[in-house]
CSV table of N, CA and C in Angstrom, one decimal:
chain,number,residue,atom,x,y,z
A,97,MET,N,64.6,97.4,150.3
A,97,MET,CA,64.7,96.9,148.9
A,97,MET,C,64.6,95.6,148.8
A,98,SER,N,63.9,95.2,147.8
A,98,SER,CA,63.4,93.8,148.1
A,98,SER,C,64.3,92.4,147.4
A,99,ASP,N,63.8,91.4,148.2
A,99,ASP,CA,64.8,90.5,147.9
A,99,ASP,C,64.3,89.4,146.5
A,100,THR,N,63.6,89.7,145.7
A,100,THR,CA,62.8,89.3,144.8
A,100,THR,C,64.1,89.4,143.4
A,101,ALA,N,64.0,88.2,142.9
A,101,ALA,CA,65.1,88.4,141.7
A,101,ALA,C,64.5,88.8,140.4
A,102,ARG,N,65.2,89.8,140.0
A,102,ARG,CA,64.8,90.2,138.7
A,102,ARG,C,65.2,89.4,137.7
A,103,ALA,N,64.2,89.0,136.5
A,103,ALA,CA,65.1,88.1,135.3
A,103,ALA,C,65.7,89.3,134.6
A,104,PRO,N,66.4,88.6,133.5
A,104,PRO,CA,67.2,89.2,132.8
A,104,PRO,C,66.5,89.7,131.6
A,105,ARG,N,66.9,90.9,131.0
A,105,ARG,CA,66.3,91.6,129.9
A,105,ARG,C,66.9,91.2,128.8
A,106,ARG,N,66.1,90.6,127.7
A,106,ARG,CA,66.6,90.2,126.5
A,106,ARG,C,65.7,91.2,125.6
A,107,ALA,N,66.8,91.0,124.5
A,107,ALA,CA,66.7,91.8,123.4
A,107,ALA,C,67.2,91.1,122.3
A,108,ARG,N,66.1,90.9,121.3
A,108,ARG,CA,66.4,90.2,120.1
A,108,ARG,C,66.4,91.1,118.9
A,109,LEU,N,67.9,91.0,118.1
A,109,LEU,CA,68.3,92.0,117.4
A,109,LEU,C,68.7,90.9,116.0
A,110,TYR,N,68.0,91.5,115.0
A,110,TYR,CA,68.7,91.0,113.7
A,110,TYR,C,69.5,91.9,112.8
A,111,VAL,N,70.7,90.7,112.3
A,111,VAL,CA,71.4,92.0,111.4
A,111,VAL,C,71.2,91.2,110.2
A,112,SER,N,70.3,92.5,109.8
A,112,SER,CA,69.9,92.5,108.0
A,112,SER,C,71.1,92.8,107.2
A,113,ARG,N,71.9,93.9,107.7
A,113,ARG,CA,72.8,94.7,106.5
A,113,ARG,C,73.9,94.8,107.0
A,114,VAL,N,75.2,94.4,106.5
A,114,VAL,CA,76.2,95.1,107.1
A,114,VAL,C,77.2,95.8,105.9
A,115,ASP,N,77.5,96.9,106.4
A,115,ASP,CA,77.8,97.9,105.2
A,115,ASP,C,79.3,97.4,104.8
A,116,PRO,N,79.1,97.0,103.3
A,116,PRO,CA,80.3,96.7,102.6
A,116,PRO,C,81.8,97.8,102.7
A,117,TRP,N,81.6,98.8,102.7
A,117,TRP,CA,82.8,99.4,103.0
A,117,TRP,C,83.3,99.6,104.7
A,118,SER,N,82.4,99.6,105.6
A,118,SER,CA,83.1,99.0,106.7
A,118,SER,C,83.7,97.8,106.9
A,119,VAL,N,83.2,96.9,106.1
A,119,VAL,CA,84.0,95.6,106.2
A,119,VAL,C,84.9,95.7,105.3
A,120,THR,N,85.2,96.6,104.4
A,120,THR,CA,86.6,96.1,103.5
A,120,THR,C,87.7,97.0,104.2
A,121,LYS,N,87.2,98.5,105.1
A,121,LYS,CA,88.4,98.9,105.9
A,121,LYS,C,88.7,98.1,107.0
A,122,ALA,N,87.6,97.3,107.7
A,122,ALA,CA,88.1,96.3,109.0
A,122,ALA,C,89.1,95.1,108.2
A,123,ALA,N,88.6,94.7,107.2
A,123,ALA,CA,89.5,93.5,106.6
A,123,ALA,C,90.8,94.1,105.8
A,124,PHE,N,90.7,95.3,105.4
A,124,PHE,CA,92.0,96.0,104.7
A,124,PHE,C,93.1,96.0,106.2
A,125,LEU,N,92.6,96.4,107.3
A,125,LEU,CA,93.3,96.7,108.6
A,125,LEU,C,93.9,95.3,109.3
A,126,LEU,N,92.8,94.1,109.4
A,126,LEU,CA,93.3,93.1,109.7
A,126,LEU,C,94.2,92.4,108.9
A,127,SER,N,93.9,92.4,107.6
A,127,SER,CA,95.0,91.5,106.7
A,127,SER,C,96.5,92.6,106.5
A,128,LEU,N,96.2,93.6,106.7
A,128,LEU,CA,97.6,94.2,106.7
A,128,LEU,C,98.3,93.7,108.3
A,129,THR,N,97.6,93.8,109.2
A,129,THR,CA,98.4,93.3,110.5
A,129,THR,C,98.9,91.8,110.2
A,130,LEU,N,98.1,91.2,109.8
A,130,LEU,CA,98.8,89.7,109.3
A,130,LEU,C,99.7,89.3,108.5
A,131,GLY,N,99.6,90.4,107.2
A,131,GLY,CA,100.9,90.8,106.4
A,131,GLY,C,102.1,90.8,107.0
A,132,ILE,N,102.0,92.2,108.3
A,132,ILE,CA,103.1,92.4,108.9
A,132,ILE,C,103.6,91.3,109.8
A,133,VAL,N,102.7,90.4,110.5
A,133,VAL,CA,103.1,89.6,111.2
A,133,VAL,C,103.7,88.6,110.5
A,134,LEU,N,103.3,88.1,109.3
A,134,LEU,CA,103.9,86.8,108.6
A,134,LEU,C,105.6,87.8,108.3
A,135,VAL,N,105.8,88.9,107.9
A,135,VAL,CA,107.2,89.3,107.4
A,135,VAL,C,108.0,89.3,108.6
A,136,VAL,N,107.5,89.6,110.3
A,136,VAL,CA,108.4,89.7,111.4
A,136,VAL,C,108.9,88.0,111.1
A,137,ALA,N,108.0,87.4,111.4
A,137,ALA,CA,107.6,86.0,111.5
A,137,ALA,C,109.1,85.7,110.6
A,138,VAL,N,108.4,85.4,109.3
A,138,VAL,CA,109.8,84.8,108.5
A,138,VAL,C,110.9,85.4,108.8
A,139,VAL,N,111.1,86.8,108.7
A,139,VAL,CA,112.9,87.6,109.1
A,139,VAL,C,113.4,86.8,110.5
A,140,ALA,N,112.7,86.9,111.4
A,140,ALA,CA,112.8,86.3,112.9
A,140,ALA,C,113.4,84.7,112.2
A,141,LEU,N,112.7,83.7,111.6
A,141,LEU,CA,112.9,82.6,111.5
A,141,LEU,C,114.1,82.4,110.9
A,142,TRP,N,114.4,83.5,109.7
A,142,TRP,CA,115.1,83.5,109.0
A,142,TRP,C,116.5,83.7,109.9
A,143,LEU,N,116.7,84.7,110.7
A,143,LEU,CA,117.4,85.1,111.3
A,143,LEU,C,118.1,84.3,112.8
A,144,VAL,N,117.3,83.3,112.7
A,144,VAL,CA,117.6,82.4,113.8
A,144,VAL,C,118.2,80.7,112.9
A,145,LEU,N,117.7,80.7,111.9
A,145,LEU,CA,118.6,79.5,111.3
A,145,LEU,C,119.7,80.1,110.7
A,146,ASN,N,120.1,81.4,110.8
A,146,ASN,CA,121.0,81.8,110.3
A,146,ASN,C,122.2,81.7,111.5
A,147,VAL,N,121.9,82.2,112.7
A,147,VAL,CA,122.7,82.4,113.5
A,147,VAL,C,122.7,81.2,113.7
A,148,THR,N,122.1,79.9,113.9
A,148,THR,CA,122.4,78.8,114.7
A,148,THR,C,123.5,77.8,113.5
A,149,GLY,N,123.4,78.6,112.4
A,149,GLY,CA,124.6,77.9,111.3
A,149,GLY,C,123.8,77.0,110.4
A,150,VAL,N,122.7,76.9,110.0
A,150,VAL,CA,121.6,75.9,109.2
A,150,VAL,C,122.1,76.2,108.1
A,151,PHE,N,122.1,77.1,107.6
A,151,PHE,CA,122.9,77.7,106.2
A,151,PHE,C,124.2,77.5,106.0
A,152,THR,N,125.0,77.2,106.6
A,152,THR,CA,126.5,76.8,106.3
A,152,THR,C,126.5,75.6,106.4
A,153,SER,N,125.6,74.7,107.3
A,153,SER,CA,125.8,73.5,107.4
A,153,SER,C,124.9,72.9,106.1
A,154,GLY,N,124.1,73.4,105.6
A,154,GLY,CA,123.1,73.2,104.4
A,154,GLY,C,124.3,73.4,103.4
A,155,SER,N,124.9,74.2,102.9
A,155,SER,CA,125.8,74.3,101.9
A,155,SER,C,126.9,73.4,102.2
A,156,ARG,N,127.6,73.2,103.1
A,156,ARG,CA,128.6,71.9,103.0
A,156,ARG,C,127.8,70.6,102.8
A,157,THR,N,126.8,70.8,103.4
A,157,THR,CA,126.5,69.3,102.8
A,157,THR,C,126.1,68.8,101.4
A,158,ILE,N,125.7,70.4,100.8
A,158,ILE,CA,125.2,70.3,99.3
A,158,ILE,C,126.1,70.2,98.4
A,159,GLY,N,127.2,70.6,99.0
A,159,GLY,CA,128.2,71.0,98.5
A,159,GLY,C,129.3,69.7,98.4
A,160,GLU,N,128.9,68.7,99.4
A,160,GLU,CA,129.9,67.5,99.6
A,160,GLU,C,129.0,66.4,98.7
A,161,GLY,N,127.6,66.7,98.4
A,161,GLY,CA,126.8,65.5,97.6
A,161,GLY,C,126.9,66.4,96.3
A,162,VAL,N,127.3,67.2,95.6
A,162,VAL,CA,127.2,67.7,94.4
A,162,VAL,C,128.6,67.5,94.0
A,163,GLY,N,129.7,68.0,94.9
A,163,GLY,CA,131.3,67.7,94.4
A,163,GLY,C,131.7,69.2,94.5
A,164,THR,N,132.8,69.2,94.8
A,164,THR,CA,133.3,70.5,95.0
A,164,THR,C,133.7,71.3,93.7
A,165,GLY,N,133.4,72.5,93.4
A,165,GLY,CA,133.3,73.4,92.4
A,165,GLY,C,134.9,74.2,92.5
A,166,SER,N,134.9,75.1,91.5
A,166,SER,CA,135.9,76.1,92.2
A,166,SER,C,135.3,77.0,93.0
A,167,PRO,N,134.0,77.5,92.6
A,167,PRO,CA,133.7,78.3,93.9
A,167,PRO,C,132.9,77.1,94.8
A,168,PRO,N,133.0,77.3,95.8
A,168,PRO,CA,132.0,76.5,96.6
A,168,PRO,C,130.2,76.8,96.9
A,169,PHE,N,129.8,75.9,97.2
A,169,PHE,CA,128.5,76.0,96.7
A,169,PHE,C,127.8,76.8,98.0
A,170,SER,N,127.1,78.1,97.9
A,170,SER,CA,126.7,78.8,99.2
A,170,SER,C,125.1,79.0,99.0
A,171,LEU,N,124.4,78.2,99.9
A,171,LEU,CA,123.0,78.2,99.9
A,171,LEU,C,122.5,79.5,100.3
A,172,LEU,N,123.0,80.6,100.8
A,172,LEU,CA,122.9,81.6,100.6
A,172,LEU,C,122.9,82.5,99.8
A,173,ASP,N,123.1,82.1,98.4
A,173,ASP,CA,123.2,82.5,97.4
A,173,ASP,C,121.5,82.4,97.2
A,174,TYR,N,121.2,82.0,97.1
A,174,TYR,CA,119.7,81.2,96.4
A,174,TYR,C,118.7,81.7,97.8
A,175,ILE,N,119.0,81.6,99.1
A,175,ILE,CA,117.9,81.7,100.0
A,175,ILE,C,118.5,82.9,100.9
A,176,GLY,N,118.7,83.6,100.5
A,176,GLY,CA,119.4,85.1,101.3
A,176,GLY,C,118.4,86.1,101.7
A,177,LEU,N,118.4,86.7,102.9
A,177,LEU,CA,117.5,87.2,103.4
A,177,LEU,C,116.8,88.3,102.2
A,178,THR,N,117.5,89.1,101.6
A,178,THR,CA,116.8,90.0,100.6
A,178,THR,C,115.8,89.0,99.6
A,179,LYS,N,116.3,88.4,99.1
A,179,LYS,CA,115.5,87.1,98.5
A,179,LYS,C,114.4,87.0,99.3
A,180,VAL,N,114.7,86.2,100.2
A,180,VAL,CA,113.1,86.0,101.5
A,180,VAL,C,112.4,87.2,101.8
A,181,LEU,N,112.9,87.7,101.9
A,181,LEU,CA,111.9,89.2,102.2
A,181,LEU,C,111.4,89.6,100.8
A,182,GLY,N,112.0,89.7,100.2
A,182,GLY,CA,111.5,90.0,98.6
A,182,GLY,C,110.2,89.0,98.7
A,183,VAL,N,110.0,87.6,98.6
A,183,VAL,CA,109.1,86.6,98.5
A,183,VAL,C,108.1,87.1,99.3
A,184,THR,N,108.6,87.0,100.7
A,184,THR,CA,107.7,87.4,102.1
A,184,THR,C,106.9,88.6,101.3
A,185,LEU,N,107.4,89.5,101.0
A,185,LEU,CA,106.6,90.7,100.7
A,185,LEU,C,105.7,90.5,99.6
A,186,GLY,N,105.6,90.0,98.5
A,186,GLY,CA,105.1,89.6,97.6
A,186,GLY,C,103.8,89.0,98.0
A,187,ILE,N,104.2,87.8,98.8
A,187,ILE,CA,102.9,87.1,99.2
A,187,ILE,C,101.8,87.6,100.3
A,188,ALA,N,102.8,88.8,100.8
A,188,ALA,CA,101.8,89.2,102.1
A,188,ALA,C,101.0,90.5,101.4
A,189,SER,N,101.5,91.1,100.3
A,189,SER,CA,100.9,91.9,99.2
A,189,SER,C,99.7,91.3,98.8
A,190,VAL,N,99.6,89.9,98.1
A,190,VAL,CA,98.9,88.9,97.7
A,190,VAL,C,97.7,89.0,98.8
A,191,GLU,N,98.2,88.4,99.7
A,191,GLU,CA,97.1,88.2,100.8
A,191,GLU,C,96.3,89.1,101.5
A,192,ILE,N,97.0,90.5,101.2
A,192,ILE,CA,96.0,91.8,101.7
A,192,ILE,C,95.4,91.9,100.9
A,193,VAL,N,95.5,92.0,99.5
A,193,VAL,CA,94.4,92.0,98.3
A,193,VAL,C,93.0,91.6,98.3
A,194,LEU,N,93.9,89.8,98.4
A,194,LEU,CA,92.7,88.9,98.7
A,194,LEU,C,92.0,89.0,99.6
A,195,MET,N,92.2,88.6,101.0
A,195,MET,CA,91.7,88.8,102.3
A,195,MET,C,90.7,90.1,101.8
A,196,THR,N,91.4,91.5,101.2
A,196,THR,CA,90.4,92.1,101.7
A,196,THR,C,89.2,92.3,100.5
A,197,LEU,N,89.3,91.8,99.2
A,197,LEU,CA,88.6,91.5,98.2
A,197,LEU,C,87.3,90.3,98.6
A,198,LEU,N,87.8,89.4,99.3
A,198,LEU,CA,87.3,88.2,99.5
A,198,LEU,C,86.0,88.7,100.6
A,199,ALA,N,86.5,89.8,101.8
A,199,ALA,CA,85.7,89.8,102.6
A,199,ALA,C,84.6,90.9,102.2
A,200,THR,N,84.8,91.9,101.2
A,200,THR,CA,84.0,92.8,100.8
A,200,THR,C,82.9,92.2,99.8
A,201,LEU,N,83.5,91.1,99.0
A,201,LEU,CA,82.4,90.2,98.6
A,201,LEU,C,81.4,89.3,99.8
A,202,LEU,N,81.9,88.7,100.6
A,202,LEU,CA,81.2,88.1,100.9
A,202,LEU,C,80.3,88.9,102.1
A,203,ALA,N,80.4,90.4,102.2
A,203,ALA,CA,79.7,91.6,102.6
A,203,ALA,C,78.6,91.5,101.7
A,204,VAL,N,79.0,91.2,100.5
A,204,VAL,CA,78.1,92.4,99.8
A,204,VAL,C,76.9,91.0,99.6
A,205,MET,N,77.7,89.7,99.3
A,205,MET,CA,76.7,88.0,99.3
A,205,MET,C,75.6,88.2,100.7
A,206,TYR,N,76.4,88.6,102.0
A,206,TYR,CA,75.3,88.6,102.9
A,206,TYR,C,74.3,89.3,102.6
A,207,ASN,N,74.6,90.4,102.1
A,207,ASN,CA,73.6,91.5,102.2
A,207,ASN,C,72.2,91.5,101.0
A,208,VAL,N,72.9,90.6,100.0
A,208,VAL,CA,71.8,89.5,99.0
A,208,VAL,C,71.2,88.9,99.6
A,209,SER,N,71.5,87.9,100.4
A,209,SER,CA,71.0,86.8,101.0
A,209,SER,C,70.1,86.9,102.3
A,210,THR,N,70.1,87.9,102.7
A,210,THR,CA,69.2,88.7,104.1
A,210,THR,C,67.9,88.8,103.6
A,211,GLY,N,67.8,89.0,102.2
A,211,GLY,CA,66.3,88.9,101.7
A,211,GLY,C,65.9,88.1,101.7
A,212,VAL,N,66.3,86.7,101.7
A,212,VAL,CA,65.7,85.2,101.6
A,212,VAL,C,65.8,84.6,103.1
A,213,THR,N,67.2,84.7,104.1
A,213,THR,CA,67.4,84.6,105.0
A,213,THR,C,66.4,85.7,106.4
A,214,GLY,N,66.6,86.5,106.1
A,214,GLY,CA,66.0,87.6,106.9
A,214,GLY,C,67.2,87.8,107.8
A,215,GLY,N,68.5,87.0,107.7
A,215,GLY,CA,69.5,88.3,108.6
A,215,GLY,C,69.9,87.1,109.5
A,216,VAL,N,70.8,87.4,110.7
A,216,VAL,CA,71.2,86.6,111.7
A,216,VAL,C,70.6,87.2,113.1
A,217,GLU,N,70.3,86.4,113.5
A,217,GLU,CA,69.7,86.7,114.9
A,217,GLU,C,70.3,86.6,116.0
A,218,VAL,N,70.4,88.2,116.6
A,218,VAL,CA,71.5,88.1,117.8
A,218,VAL,C,70.7,88.7,119.2
A,219,VAL,N,71.1,87.8,120.2
A,219,VAL,CA,69.9,87.9,121.8
A,219,VAL,C,71.0,88.6,122.5
A,220,LEU,N,70.8,89.8,122.9
A,220,LEU,CA,71.8,90.5,124.1
A,220,LEU,C,70.6,90.3,125.6
A,221,SER,N,71.6,89.8,126.3
A,221,SER,CA,71.1,89.7,127.4
A,221,SER,C,71.4,90.5,128.5
A,222,ASP,N,70.9,91.5,129.6
A,222,ASP,CA,71.3,91.9,130.7
A,222,ASP,C,71.1,91.3,131.7
A,223,ASP,N,72.1,90.3,132.2
A,223,ASP,CA,72.1,89.7,133.5
A,223,ASP,C,72.5,90.2,134.8
A,224,VAL,N,71.8,90.3,135.5
A,224,VAL,CA,72.1,91.2,137.0
A,224,VAL,C,72.1,90.4,138.4
């Protein structure tokens, strides 16, 4: 065998077009995953706050500040798990739609702009 070092092979490629449908599918799956993470994080945070007694302590503090009425003030009437989960699911749904549409729009805009710029150059190298 020869002891001479071989120079790495390089290939220059230009990304001159991206398929908008592929970008749409990938963006939808990524934003769906982000939406699921958001819902799980909000539920976990709500459960931690509930177990540690933050809501009961807050209810007691607000009740003392406002004054005691015949029914005692309950913070959970306003920020119960079902209400928080409903708002979170609404936000996650809007996020999924907007991220998917924005990524698709950016893919189409990239395809239009590559006529002027030529695309993005990618250099692939084979290091031996």
